[in-house]
PDB file of C-alpha atoms in Angstrom:
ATOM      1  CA  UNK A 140     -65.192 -73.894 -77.247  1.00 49.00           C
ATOM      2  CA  UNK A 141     -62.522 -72.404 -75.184  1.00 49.00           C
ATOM      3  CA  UNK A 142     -62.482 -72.819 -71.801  1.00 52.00           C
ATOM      4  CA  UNK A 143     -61.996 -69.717 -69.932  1.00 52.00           C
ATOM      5  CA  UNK A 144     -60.168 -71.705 -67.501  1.00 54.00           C
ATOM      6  CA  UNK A 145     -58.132 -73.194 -70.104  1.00 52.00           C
ATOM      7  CA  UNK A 146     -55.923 -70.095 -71.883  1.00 51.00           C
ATOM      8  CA  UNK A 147     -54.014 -72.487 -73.788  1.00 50.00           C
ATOM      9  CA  UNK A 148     -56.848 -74.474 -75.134  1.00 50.00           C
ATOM     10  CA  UNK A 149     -57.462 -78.145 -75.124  1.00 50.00           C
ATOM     11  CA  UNK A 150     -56.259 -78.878 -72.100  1.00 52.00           C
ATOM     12  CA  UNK A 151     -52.683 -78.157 -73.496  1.00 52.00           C
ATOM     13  CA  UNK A 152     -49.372 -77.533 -70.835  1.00 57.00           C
ATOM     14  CA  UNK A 153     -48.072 -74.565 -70.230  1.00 56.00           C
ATOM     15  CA  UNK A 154     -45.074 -72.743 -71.618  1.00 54.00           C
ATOM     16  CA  UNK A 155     -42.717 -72.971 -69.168  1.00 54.00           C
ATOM     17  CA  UNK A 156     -42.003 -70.072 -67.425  1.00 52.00           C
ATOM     18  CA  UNK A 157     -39.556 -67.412 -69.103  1.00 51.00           C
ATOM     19  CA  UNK A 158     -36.612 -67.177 -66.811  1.00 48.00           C
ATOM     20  CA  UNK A 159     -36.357 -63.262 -67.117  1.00 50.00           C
ATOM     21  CA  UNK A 160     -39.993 -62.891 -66.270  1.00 48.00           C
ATOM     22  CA  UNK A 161     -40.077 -64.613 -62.660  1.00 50.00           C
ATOM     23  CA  UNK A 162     -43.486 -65.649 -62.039  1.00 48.00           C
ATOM     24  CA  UNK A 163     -44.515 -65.794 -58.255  1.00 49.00           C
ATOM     25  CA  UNK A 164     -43.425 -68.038 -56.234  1.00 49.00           C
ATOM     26  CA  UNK A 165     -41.449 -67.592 -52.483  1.00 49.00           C
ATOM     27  CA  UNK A 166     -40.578 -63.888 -51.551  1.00 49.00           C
ATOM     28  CA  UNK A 167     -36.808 -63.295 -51.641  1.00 46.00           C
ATOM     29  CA  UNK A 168     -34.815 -62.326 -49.298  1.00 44.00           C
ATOM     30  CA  UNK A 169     -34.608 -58.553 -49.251  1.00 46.00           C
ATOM     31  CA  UNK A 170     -32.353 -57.510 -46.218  1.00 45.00           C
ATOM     32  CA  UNK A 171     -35.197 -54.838 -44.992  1.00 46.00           C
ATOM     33  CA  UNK A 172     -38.056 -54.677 -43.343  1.00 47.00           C
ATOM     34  CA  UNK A 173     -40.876 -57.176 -43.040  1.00 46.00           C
ATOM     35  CA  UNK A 174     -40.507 -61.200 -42.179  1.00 49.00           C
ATOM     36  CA  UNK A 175     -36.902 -62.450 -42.389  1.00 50.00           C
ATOM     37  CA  UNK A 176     -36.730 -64.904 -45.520  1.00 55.00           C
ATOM     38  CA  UNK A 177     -34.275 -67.026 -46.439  1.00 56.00           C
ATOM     39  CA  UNK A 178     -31.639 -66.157 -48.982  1.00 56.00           C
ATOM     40  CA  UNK A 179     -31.531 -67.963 -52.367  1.00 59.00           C
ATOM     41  CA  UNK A 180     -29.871 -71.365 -52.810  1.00 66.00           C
ATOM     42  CA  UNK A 181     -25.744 -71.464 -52.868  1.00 64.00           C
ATOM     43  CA  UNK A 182     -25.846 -67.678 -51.601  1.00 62.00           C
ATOM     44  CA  UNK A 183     -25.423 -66.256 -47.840  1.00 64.00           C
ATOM     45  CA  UNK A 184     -26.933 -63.912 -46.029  1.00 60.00           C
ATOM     46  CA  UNK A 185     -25.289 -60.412 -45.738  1.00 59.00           C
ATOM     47  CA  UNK A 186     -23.972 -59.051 -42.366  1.00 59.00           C
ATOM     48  CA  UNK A 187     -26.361 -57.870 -40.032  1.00 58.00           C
ATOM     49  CA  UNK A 188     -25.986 -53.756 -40.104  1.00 54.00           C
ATOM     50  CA  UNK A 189     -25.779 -51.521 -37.277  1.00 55.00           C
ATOM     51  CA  UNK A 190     -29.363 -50.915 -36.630  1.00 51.00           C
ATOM     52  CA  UNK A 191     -31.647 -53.928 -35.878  1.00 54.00           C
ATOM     53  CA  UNK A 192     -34.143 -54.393 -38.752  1.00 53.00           C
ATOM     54  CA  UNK A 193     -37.216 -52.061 -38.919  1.00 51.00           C
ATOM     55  CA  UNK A 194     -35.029 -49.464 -37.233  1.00 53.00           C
ATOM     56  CA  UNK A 195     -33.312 -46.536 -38.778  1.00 50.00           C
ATOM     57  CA  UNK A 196     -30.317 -44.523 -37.994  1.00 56.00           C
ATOM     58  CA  UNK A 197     -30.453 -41.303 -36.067  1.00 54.00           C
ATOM     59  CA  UNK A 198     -31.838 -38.492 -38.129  1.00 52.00           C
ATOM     60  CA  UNK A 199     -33.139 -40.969 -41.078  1.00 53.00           C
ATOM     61  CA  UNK A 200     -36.341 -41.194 -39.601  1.00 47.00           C
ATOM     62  CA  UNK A 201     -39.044 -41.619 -42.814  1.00 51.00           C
ATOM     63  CA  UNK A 202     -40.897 -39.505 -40.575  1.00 47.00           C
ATOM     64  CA  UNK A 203     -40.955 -35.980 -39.741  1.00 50.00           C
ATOM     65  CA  UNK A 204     -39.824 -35.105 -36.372  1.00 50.00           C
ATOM     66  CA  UNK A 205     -38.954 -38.525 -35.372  1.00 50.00           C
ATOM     67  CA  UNK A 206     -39.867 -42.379 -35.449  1.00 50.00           C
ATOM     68  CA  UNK A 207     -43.353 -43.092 -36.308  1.00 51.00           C
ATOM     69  CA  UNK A 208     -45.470 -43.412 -33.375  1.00 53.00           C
ATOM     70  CA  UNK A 209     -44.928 -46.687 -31.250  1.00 50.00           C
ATOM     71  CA  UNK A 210     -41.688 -47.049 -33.206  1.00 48.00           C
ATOM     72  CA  UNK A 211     -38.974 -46.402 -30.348  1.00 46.00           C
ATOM     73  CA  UNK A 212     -40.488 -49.454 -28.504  1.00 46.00           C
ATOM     74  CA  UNK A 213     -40.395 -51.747 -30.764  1.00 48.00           C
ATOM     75  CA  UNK A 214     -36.925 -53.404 -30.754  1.00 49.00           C
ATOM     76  CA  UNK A 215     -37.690 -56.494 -32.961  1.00 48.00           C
ATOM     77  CA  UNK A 216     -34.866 -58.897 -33.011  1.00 50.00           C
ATOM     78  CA  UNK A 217     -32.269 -56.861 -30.687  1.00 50.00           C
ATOM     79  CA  UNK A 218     -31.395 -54.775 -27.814  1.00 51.00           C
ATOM     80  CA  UNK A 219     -32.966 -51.268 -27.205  1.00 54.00           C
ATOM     81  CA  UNK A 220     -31.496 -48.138 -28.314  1.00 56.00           C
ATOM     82  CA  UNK A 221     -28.596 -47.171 -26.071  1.00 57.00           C
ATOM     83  CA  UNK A 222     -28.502 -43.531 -24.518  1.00 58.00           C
ATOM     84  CA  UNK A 223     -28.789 -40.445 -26.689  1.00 58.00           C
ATOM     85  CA  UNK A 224     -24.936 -39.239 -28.544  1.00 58.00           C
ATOM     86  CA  UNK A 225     -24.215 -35.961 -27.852  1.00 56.00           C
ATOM     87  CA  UNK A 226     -24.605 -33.620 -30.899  1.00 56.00           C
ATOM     88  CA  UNK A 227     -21.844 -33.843 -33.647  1.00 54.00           C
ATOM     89  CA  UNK A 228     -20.671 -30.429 -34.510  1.00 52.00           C
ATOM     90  CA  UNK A 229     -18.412 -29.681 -37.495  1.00 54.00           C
ATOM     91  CA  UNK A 230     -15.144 -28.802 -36.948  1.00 55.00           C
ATOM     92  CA  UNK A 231     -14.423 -25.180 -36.117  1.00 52.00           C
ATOM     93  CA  UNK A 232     -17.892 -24.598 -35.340  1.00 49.00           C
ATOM     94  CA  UNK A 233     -18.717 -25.685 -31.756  1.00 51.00           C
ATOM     95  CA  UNK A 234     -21.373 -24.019 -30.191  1.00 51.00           C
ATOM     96  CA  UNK A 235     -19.456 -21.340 -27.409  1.00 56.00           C
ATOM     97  CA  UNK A 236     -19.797 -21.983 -23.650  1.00 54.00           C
ATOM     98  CA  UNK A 237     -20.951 -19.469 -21.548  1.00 55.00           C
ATOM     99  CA  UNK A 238     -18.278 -17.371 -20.545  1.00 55.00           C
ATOM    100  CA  UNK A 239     -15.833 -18.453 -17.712  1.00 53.00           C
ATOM    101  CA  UNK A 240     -16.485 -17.104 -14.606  1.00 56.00           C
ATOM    102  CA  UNK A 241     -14.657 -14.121 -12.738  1.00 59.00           C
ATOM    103  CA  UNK A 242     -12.899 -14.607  -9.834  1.00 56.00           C
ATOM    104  CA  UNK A 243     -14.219 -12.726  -7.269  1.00 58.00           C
ATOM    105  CA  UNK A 244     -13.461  -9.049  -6.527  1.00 58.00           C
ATOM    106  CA  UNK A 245     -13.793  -9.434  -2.289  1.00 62.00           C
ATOM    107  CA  UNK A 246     -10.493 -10.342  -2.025  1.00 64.00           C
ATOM    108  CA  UNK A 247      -8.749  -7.896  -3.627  1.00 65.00           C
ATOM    109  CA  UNK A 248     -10.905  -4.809  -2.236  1.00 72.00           C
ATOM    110  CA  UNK A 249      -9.945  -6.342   1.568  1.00 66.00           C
ATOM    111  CA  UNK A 250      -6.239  -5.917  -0.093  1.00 63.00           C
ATOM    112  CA  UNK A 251      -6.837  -2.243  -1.090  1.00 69.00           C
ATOM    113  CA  UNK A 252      -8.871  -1.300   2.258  1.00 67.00           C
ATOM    114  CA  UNK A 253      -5.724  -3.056   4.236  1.00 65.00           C
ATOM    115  CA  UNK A 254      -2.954  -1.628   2.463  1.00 64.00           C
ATOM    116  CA  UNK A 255      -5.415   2.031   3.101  1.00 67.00           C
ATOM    117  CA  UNK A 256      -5.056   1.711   6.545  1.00 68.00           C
ATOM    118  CA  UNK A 257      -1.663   0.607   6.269  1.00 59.00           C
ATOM    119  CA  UNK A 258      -0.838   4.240   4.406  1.00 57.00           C
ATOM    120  CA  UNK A 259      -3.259   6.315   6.552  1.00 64.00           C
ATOM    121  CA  UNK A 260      -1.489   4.913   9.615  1.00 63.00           C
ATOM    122  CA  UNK A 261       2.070   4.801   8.556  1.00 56.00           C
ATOM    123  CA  UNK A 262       1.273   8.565   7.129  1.00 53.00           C
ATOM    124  CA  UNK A 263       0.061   9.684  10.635  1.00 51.00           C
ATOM    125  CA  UNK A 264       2.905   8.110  12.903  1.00 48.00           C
ATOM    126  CA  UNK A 265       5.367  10.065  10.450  1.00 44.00           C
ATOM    127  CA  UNK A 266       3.326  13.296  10.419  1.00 48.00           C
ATOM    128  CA  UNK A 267       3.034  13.121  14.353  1.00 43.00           C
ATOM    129  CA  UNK A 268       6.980  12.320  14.427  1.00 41.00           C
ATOM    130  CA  UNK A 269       8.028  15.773  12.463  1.00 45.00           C
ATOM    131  CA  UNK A 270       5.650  17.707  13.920  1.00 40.00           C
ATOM    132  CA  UNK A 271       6.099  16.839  17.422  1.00 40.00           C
ATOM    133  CA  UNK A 272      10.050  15.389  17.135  1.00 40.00           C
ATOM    134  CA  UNK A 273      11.458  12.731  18.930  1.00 41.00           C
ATOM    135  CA  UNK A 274      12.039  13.800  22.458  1.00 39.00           C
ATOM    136  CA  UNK A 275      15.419  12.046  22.139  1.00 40.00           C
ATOM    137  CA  UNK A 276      16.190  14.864  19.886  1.00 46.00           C
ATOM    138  CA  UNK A 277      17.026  18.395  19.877  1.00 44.00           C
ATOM    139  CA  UNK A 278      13.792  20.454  19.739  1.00 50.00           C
ATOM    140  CA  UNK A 279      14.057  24.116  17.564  1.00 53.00           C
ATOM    141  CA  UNK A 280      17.460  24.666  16.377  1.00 58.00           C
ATOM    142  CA  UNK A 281      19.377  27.798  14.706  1.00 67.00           C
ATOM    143  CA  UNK A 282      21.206  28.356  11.141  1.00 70.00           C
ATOM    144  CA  UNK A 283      24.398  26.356  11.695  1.00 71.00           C
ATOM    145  CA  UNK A 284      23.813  24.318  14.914  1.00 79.00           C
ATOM    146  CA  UNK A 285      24.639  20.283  14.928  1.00 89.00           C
ATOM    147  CA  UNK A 286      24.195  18.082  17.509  1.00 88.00           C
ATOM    148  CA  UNK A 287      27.422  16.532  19.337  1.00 78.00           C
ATOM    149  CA  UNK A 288      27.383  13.254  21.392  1.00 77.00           C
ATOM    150  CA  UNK A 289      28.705  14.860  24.737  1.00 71.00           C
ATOM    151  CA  UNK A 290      25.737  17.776  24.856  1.00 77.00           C
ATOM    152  CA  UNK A 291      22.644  17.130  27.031  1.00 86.00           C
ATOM    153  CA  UNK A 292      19.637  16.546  25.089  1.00 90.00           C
ATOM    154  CA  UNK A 293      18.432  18.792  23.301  1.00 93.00           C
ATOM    155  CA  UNK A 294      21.287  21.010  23.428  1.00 95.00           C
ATOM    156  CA  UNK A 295      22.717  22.160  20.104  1.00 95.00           C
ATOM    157  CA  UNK A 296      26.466  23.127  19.106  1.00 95.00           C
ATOM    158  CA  UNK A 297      27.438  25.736  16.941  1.00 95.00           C
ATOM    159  CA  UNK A 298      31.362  25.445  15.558  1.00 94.00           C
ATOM    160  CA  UNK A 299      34.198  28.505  13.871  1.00 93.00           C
ATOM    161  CA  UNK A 300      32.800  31.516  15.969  1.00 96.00           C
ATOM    162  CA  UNK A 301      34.828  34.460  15.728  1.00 96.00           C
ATOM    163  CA  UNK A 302      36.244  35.968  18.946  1.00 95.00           C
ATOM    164  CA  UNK A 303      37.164  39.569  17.641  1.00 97.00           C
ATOM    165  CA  UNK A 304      36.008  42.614  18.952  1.00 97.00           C
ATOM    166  CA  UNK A 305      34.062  45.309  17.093  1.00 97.00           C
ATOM    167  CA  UNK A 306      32.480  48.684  17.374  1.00 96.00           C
ATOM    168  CA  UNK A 307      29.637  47.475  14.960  1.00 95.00           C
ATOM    169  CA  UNK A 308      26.551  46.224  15.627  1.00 96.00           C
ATOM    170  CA  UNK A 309      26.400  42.568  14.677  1.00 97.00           C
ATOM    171  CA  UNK A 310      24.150  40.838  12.825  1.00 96.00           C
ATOM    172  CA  UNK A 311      24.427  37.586  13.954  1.00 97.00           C
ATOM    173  CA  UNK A 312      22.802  34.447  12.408  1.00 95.00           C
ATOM    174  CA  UNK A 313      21.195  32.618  15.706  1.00 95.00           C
ATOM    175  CA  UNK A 314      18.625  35.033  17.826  1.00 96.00           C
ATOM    176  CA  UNK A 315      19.637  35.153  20.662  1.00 97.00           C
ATOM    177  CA  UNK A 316      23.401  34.750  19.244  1.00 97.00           C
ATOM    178  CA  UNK A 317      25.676  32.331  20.915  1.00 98.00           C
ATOM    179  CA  UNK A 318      29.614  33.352  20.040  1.00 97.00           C
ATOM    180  CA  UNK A 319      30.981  35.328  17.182  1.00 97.00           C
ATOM    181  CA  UNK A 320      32.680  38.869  16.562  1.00 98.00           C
ATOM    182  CA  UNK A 321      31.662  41.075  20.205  1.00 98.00           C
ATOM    183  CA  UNK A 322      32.245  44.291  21.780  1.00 98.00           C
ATOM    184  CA  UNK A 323      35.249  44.746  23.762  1.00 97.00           C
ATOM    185  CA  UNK A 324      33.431  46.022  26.451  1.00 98.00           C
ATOM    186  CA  UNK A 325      31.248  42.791  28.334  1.00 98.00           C
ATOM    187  CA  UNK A 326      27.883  42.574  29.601  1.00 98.00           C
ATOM    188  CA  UNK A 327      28.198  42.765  33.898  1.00 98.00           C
ATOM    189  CA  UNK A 328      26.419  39.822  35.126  1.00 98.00           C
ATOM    190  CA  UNK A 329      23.002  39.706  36.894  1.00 98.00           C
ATOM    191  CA  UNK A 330      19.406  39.901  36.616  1.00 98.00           C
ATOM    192  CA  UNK A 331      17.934  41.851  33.757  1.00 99.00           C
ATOM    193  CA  UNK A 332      13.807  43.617  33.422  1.00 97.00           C
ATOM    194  CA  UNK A 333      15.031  44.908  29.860  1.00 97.00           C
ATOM    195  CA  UNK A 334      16.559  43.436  26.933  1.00 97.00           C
ATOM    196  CA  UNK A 335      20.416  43.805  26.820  1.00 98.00           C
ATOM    197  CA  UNK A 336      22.472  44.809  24.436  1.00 98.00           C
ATOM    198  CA  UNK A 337      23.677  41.711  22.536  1.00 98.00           C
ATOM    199  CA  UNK A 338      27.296  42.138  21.324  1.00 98.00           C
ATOM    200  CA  UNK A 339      28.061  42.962  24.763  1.00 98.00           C
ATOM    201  CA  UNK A 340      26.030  39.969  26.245  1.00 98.00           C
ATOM    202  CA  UNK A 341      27.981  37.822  23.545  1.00 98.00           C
ATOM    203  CA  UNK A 342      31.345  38.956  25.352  1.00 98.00           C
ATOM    204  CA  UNK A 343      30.441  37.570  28.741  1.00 98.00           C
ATOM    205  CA  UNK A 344      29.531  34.181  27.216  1.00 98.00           C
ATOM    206  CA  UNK A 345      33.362  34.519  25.319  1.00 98.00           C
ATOM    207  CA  UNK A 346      34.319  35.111  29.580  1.00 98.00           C
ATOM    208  CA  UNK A 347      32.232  31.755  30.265  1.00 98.00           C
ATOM    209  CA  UNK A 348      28.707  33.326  31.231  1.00 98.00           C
ATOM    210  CA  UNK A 349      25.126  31.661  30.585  1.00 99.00           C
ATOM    211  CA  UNK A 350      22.719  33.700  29.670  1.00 99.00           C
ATOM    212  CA  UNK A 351      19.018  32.878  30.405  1.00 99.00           C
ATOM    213  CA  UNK A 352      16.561  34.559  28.199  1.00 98.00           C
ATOM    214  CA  UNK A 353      12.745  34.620  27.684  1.00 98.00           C
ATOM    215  CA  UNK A 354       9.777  35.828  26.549  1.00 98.00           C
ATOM    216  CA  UNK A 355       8.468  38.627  28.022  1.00 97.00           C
ATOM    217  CA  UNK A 356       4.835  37.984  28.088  1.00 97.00           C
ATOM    218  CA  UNK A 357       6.330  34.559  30.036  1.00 97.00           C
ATOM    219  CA  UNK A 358       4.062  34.241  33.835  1.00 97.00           C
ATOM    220  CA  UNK A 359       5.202  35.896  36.114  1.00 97.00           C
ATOM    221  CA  UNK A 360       5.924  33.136  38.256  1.00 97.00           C
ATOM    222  CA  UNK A 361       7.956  31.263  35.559  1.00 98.00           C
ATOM    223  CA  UNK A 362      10.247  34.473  34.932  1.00 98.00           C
ATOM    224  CA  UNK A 363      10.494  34.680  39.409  1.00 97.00           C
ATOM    225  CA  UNK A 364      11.523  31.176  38.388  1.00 97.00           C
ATOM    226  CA  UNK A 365      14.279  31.682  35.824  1.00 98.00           C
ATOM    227  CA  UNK A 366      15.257  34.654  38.223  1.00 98.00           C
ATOM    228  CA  UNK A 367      15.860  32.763  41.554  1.00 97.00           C
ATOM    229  CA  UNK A 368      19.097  30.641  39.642  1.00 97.00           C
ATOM    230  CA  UNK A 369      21.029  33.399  40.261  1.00 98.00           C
ATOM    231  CA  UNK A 370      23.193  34.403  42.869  1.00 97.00           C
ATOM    232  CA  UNK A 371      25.866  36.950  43.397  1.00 96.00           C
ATOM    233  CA  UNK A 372      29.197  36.370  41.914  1.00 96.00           C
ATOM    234  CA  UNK A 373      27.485  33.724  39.485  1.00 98.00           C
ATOM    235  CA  UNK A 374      28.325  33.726  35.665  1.00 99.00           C
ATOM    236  CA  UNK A 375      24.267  34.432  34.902  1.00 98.00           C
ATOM    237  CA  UNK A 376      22.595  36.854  32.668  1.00 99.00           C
ATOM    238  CA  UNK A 377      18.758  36.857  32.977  1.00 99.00           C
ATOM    239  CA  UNK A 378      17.021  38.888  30.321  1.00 98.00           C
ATOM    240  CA  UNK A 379      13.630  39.102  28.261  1.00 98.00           C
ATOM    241  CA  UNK A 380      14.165  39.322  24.744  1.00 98.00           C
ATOM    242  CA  UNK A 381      11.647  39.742  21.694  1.00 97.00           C
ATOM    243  CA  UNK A 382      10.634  36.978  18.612  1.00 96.00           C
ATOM    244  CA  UNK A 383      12.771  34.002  21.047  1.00 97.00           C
ATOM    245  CA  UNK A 384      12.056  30.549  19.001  1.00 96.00           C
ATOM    246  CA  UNK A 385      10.641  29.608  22.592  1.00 97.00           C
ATOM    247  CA  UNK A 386       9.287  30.733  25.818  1.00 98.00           C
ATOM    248  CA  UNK A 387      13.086  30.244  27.402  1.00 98.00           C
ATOM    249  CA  UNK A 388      16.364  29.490  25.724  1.00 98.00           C
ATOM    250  CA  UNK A 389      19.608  28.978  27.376  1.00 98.00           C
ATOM    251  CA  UNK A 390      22.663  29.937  25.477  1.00 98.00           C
ATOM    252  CA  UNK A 391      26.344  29.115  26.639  1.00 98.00           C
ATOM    253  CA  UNK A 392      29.607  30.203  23.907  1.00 98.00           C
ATOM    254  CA  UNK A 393      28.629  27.485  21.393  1.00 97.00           C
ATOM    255  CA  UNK A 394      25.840  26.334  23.499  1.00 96.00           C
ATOM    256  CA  UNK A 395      22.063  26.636  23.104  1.00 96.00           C
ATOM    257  CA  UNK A 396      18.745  25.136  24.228  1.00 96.00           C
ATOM    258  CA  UNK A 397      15.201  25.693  23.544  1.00 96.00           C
ATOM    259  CA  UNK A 398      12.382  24.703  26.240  1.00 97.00           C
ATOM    260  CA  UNK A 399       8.891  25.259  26.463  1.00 96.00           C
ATOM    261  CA  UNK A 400       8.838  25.630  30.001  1.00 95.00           C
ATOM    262  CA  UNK A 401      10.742  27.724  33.210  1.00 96.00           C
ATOM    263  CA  UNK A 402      10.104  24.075  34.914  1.00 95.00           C
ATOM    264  CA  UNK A 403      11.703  21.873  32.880  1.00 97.00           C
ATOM    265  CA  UNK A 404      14.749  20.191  34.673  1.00 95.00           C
ATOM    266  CA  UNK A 405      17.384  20.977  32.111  1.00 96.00           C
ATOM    267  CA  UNK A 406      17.232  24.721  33.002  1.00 98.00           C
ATOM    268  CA  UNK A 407      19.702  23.909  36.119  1.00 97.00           C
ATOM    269  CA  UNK A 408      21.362  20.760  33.864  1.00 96.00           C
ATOM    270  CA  UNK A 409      22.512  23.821  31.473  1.00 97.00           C
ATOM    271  CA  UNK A 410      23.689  25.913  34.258  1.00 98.00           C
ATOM    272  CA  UNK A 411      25.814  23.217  35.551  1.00 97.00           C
ATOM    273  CA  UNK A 412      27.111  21.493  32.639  1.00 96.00           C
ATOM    274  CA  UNK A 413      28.184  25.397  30.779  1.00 97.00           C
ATOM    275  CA  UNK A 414      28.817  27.924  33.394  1.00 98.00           C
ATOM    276  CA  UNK A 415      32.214  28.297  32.989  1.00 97.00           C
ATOM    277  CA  UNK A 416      32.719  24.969  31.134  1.00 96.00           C
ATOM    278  CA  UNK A 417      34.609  23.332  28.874  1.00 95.00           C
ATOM    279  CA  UNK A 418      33.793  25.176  25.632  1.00 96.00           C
ATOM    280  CA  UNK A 419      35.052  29.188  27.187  1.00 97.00           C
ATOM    281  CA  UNK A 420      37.570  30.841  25.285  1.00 97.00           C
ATOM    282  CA  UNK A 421      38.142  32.341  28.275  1.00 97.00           C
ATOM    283  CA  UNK A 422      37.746  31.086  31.623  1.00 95.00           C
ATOM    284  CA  UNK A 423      38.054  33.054  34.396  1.00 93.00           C
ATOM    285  CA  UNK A 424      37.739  36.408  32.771  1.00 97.00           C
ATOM    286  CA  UNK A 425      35.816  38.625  35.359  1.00 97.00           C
ATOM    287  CA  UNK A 426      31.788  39.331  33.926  1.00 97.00           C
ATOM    288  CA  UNK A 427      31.289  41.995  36.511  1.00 97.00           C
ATOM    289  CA  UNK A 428      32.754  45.703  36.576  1.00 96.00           C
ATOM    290  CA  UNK A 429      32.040  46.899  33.059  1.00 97.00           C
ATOM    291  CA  UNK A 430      28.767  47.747  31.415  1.00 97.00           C
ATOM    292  CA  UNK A 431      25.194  47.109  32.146  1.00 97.00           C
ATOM    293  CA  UNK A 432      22.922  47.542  35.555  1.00 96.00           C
ATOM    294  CA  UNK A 433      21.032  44.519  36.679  1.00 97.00           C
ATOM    295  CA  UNK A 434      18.486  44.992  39.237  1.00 96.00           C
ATOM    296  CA  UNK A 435      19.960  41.812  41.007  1.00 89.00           C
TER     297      UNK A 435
END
C-alpha cells in the first residue's frame, strides 16, 4: 500500500531536483521592493539607483495622483526626498510670463504740462513784446523810415527826399509828410486852429521848421499844451490834422516822432534837438512873410 506520504513508494529517495525547474528554497535577490536578500554566490550586488528602494521616480507613481497613502514618509534605507524640481518644459514651449510691466506715464505727462507752460509763457512775453514794443524802440513808424544811432528814441529817419518845388498837390508817402517835392511858396510860422496846407508846411521844414501836429479831438488842455512851445520868431508850426498815427507827432525835414501824450518829455527834446538842426537843407531861410495866418 502506498503511502500517501511516500510519492515515490517504498520509502525510495527522491529524484534529485531538475536544475531548470528550481524547487524552493532561499528567495533571490531581486533588486526591488521587499526585504533586501543577498545576491547569489560568486555574483555582486548591482549599484544602488537613484531612488532609495520602495520609492519611485517623480511621475512613476503606481498610483493615480501620487504615492500611495503613507508613502512620502516612509524613507526606508535613505534620506528624505529633497525639495520639489521645478517643472521641465520642452524646448520652445515655456509657459509665457505675464507681460513686463510699463513704465509709468507720471513722468512724462509732468514733461508735457512743463514744456505747456513753458510755450504758453514764452508765447505771451513775445505777444506782449509786439504788441506793446520795447520802449527802447521807436513806437509807430511810416513807409520808408529807419532808425539811426544819433536820433532820440523813438525818433525815426527818413533818407533821398526831394527838395524841388511844384505847383501839384503831393501825394506824399508818410501822413503828416516829412521832406520831399514842396511848393515854392512856405508855410509862415505860428500857431494853427485849422489844418494847413501840407506842401507848403513841407517847405518850412526844407527852411528848418518843426511842425507840431495833433489830433483834433486831443483835450483841450493837452492842445493849450502843445500851443504854449511857441514863441514869436520860433521855427514852430502847431496844427490839428485828421487820421494822425497818434494823438501828437512831431515832424522835423527827415525827422518824425509819434507820442501818445502832449506830456511826454520828448515833445521839448524834439524841439531842441531839430529846430533848425543839423539835417535843414536850408538853415536860416526866413519861415515868416509868405503864406498862411496863425492865430499866434
Amino acid at each position: 500500500m502506498v503511502n500517501p506520504q511516500d510519492p515515490y513508494g517504498h520509502g525510495a529517495p527522491p529524484p534529485p531536483p531538475n536544475p531548470q525547474q528550481p524547487g524552493p528554497g532561499p528567495r533571490q535577490y531581486e533588486g526591488g521592493p521587499g526585504p533586501a536578500m543577498a545576491p547569489p554566490e560568486g555574483q555582486q550586488p548591482p549599484p544602488p539607483g537613484p531612488y532609495p528602494p520602495g520609492a519611485y521616480p517623480p511621475g512613476q507613481y503606481p498610483y493615480p495622483g501620487g504615492p500611495p497613502p503613507g508613502r512620502e514618509q516612509q524613507h526606508p534605507g535613505g534620506a528624505p526626498p529633497g525639495p520639489p524640481q521645478p517643472p521641465h518644459w520642452p524646448p520652445g514651449a515655456h509657459p509665457q510670463g505675464p507681460p513686463p510691466k510699463r513704465g509709468s506715464a507720471a513722468p512724462w505727462i509732468v514733461v508735457g504740462v512743463v514744456v505747456a507752460l513753458f510755450v504758453l509763457i514764452g508765447g505771451g512775453a513775445v505777444g506782449a513784446y509786439m504788441f506793446l514794443g520795447d520802449s527802447t524802440e521807436p513806437g509807430p513808424t511810416q513807409p520808408g523810415g529807419h532808425v539811426a544811432d544819433s536820433d532820440l528814441d523813438g525818433v525815426v529817419s527818413f533818407d533821398d527826399l526831394s527838395p524841388e518845388h511844384t505847383d501839384s498837390p503831393v501825394d506824399y508817402p508818410q501822413h503828416p509828410p516829412v521832406g520831399g517835392e514842396h511848393r515854392q511858396e512856405w508855410l509862415n510860422c505860428g500857431v494853427y486852429d485849422e489844418e494847413v496846407p501840407a506842401e507848403n508846411a513841407v517847405h518850412s521844414l526844407e527852411h528848418g521848421a518843426v511842425w507840431i501836429s495833433h489830433d483834433p479831438d486831443l483835450p483841450a488842455e493837452d492842445v493849450e499844451s502843445l500851443r504854449g512851445r511857441y514863441s514869436t520868431g520860433d521855427y514852430l508850426v502847431v496844427s490839428p490834422i485828421e487820421d494822425l498815427p497818434g494823438p501828437v507827432v512831431l515832424s522835423a525835414w527827415g525827422k518824425q516822432l509819434i507820442l501818445e501824450s502832449a506830456d511826454d518829455d520828448r515833445v521839448d527834446a524834439f524841439i531842441r534837438e531839430y529846430q533848425q538842426g543839423p539835417q535843414t537843407p536850408e538853415p536860416g531861410a526866413p519861415c515868416s512873410g509868405m503864406v498862411g495866418e496863425p492865430i499866434e
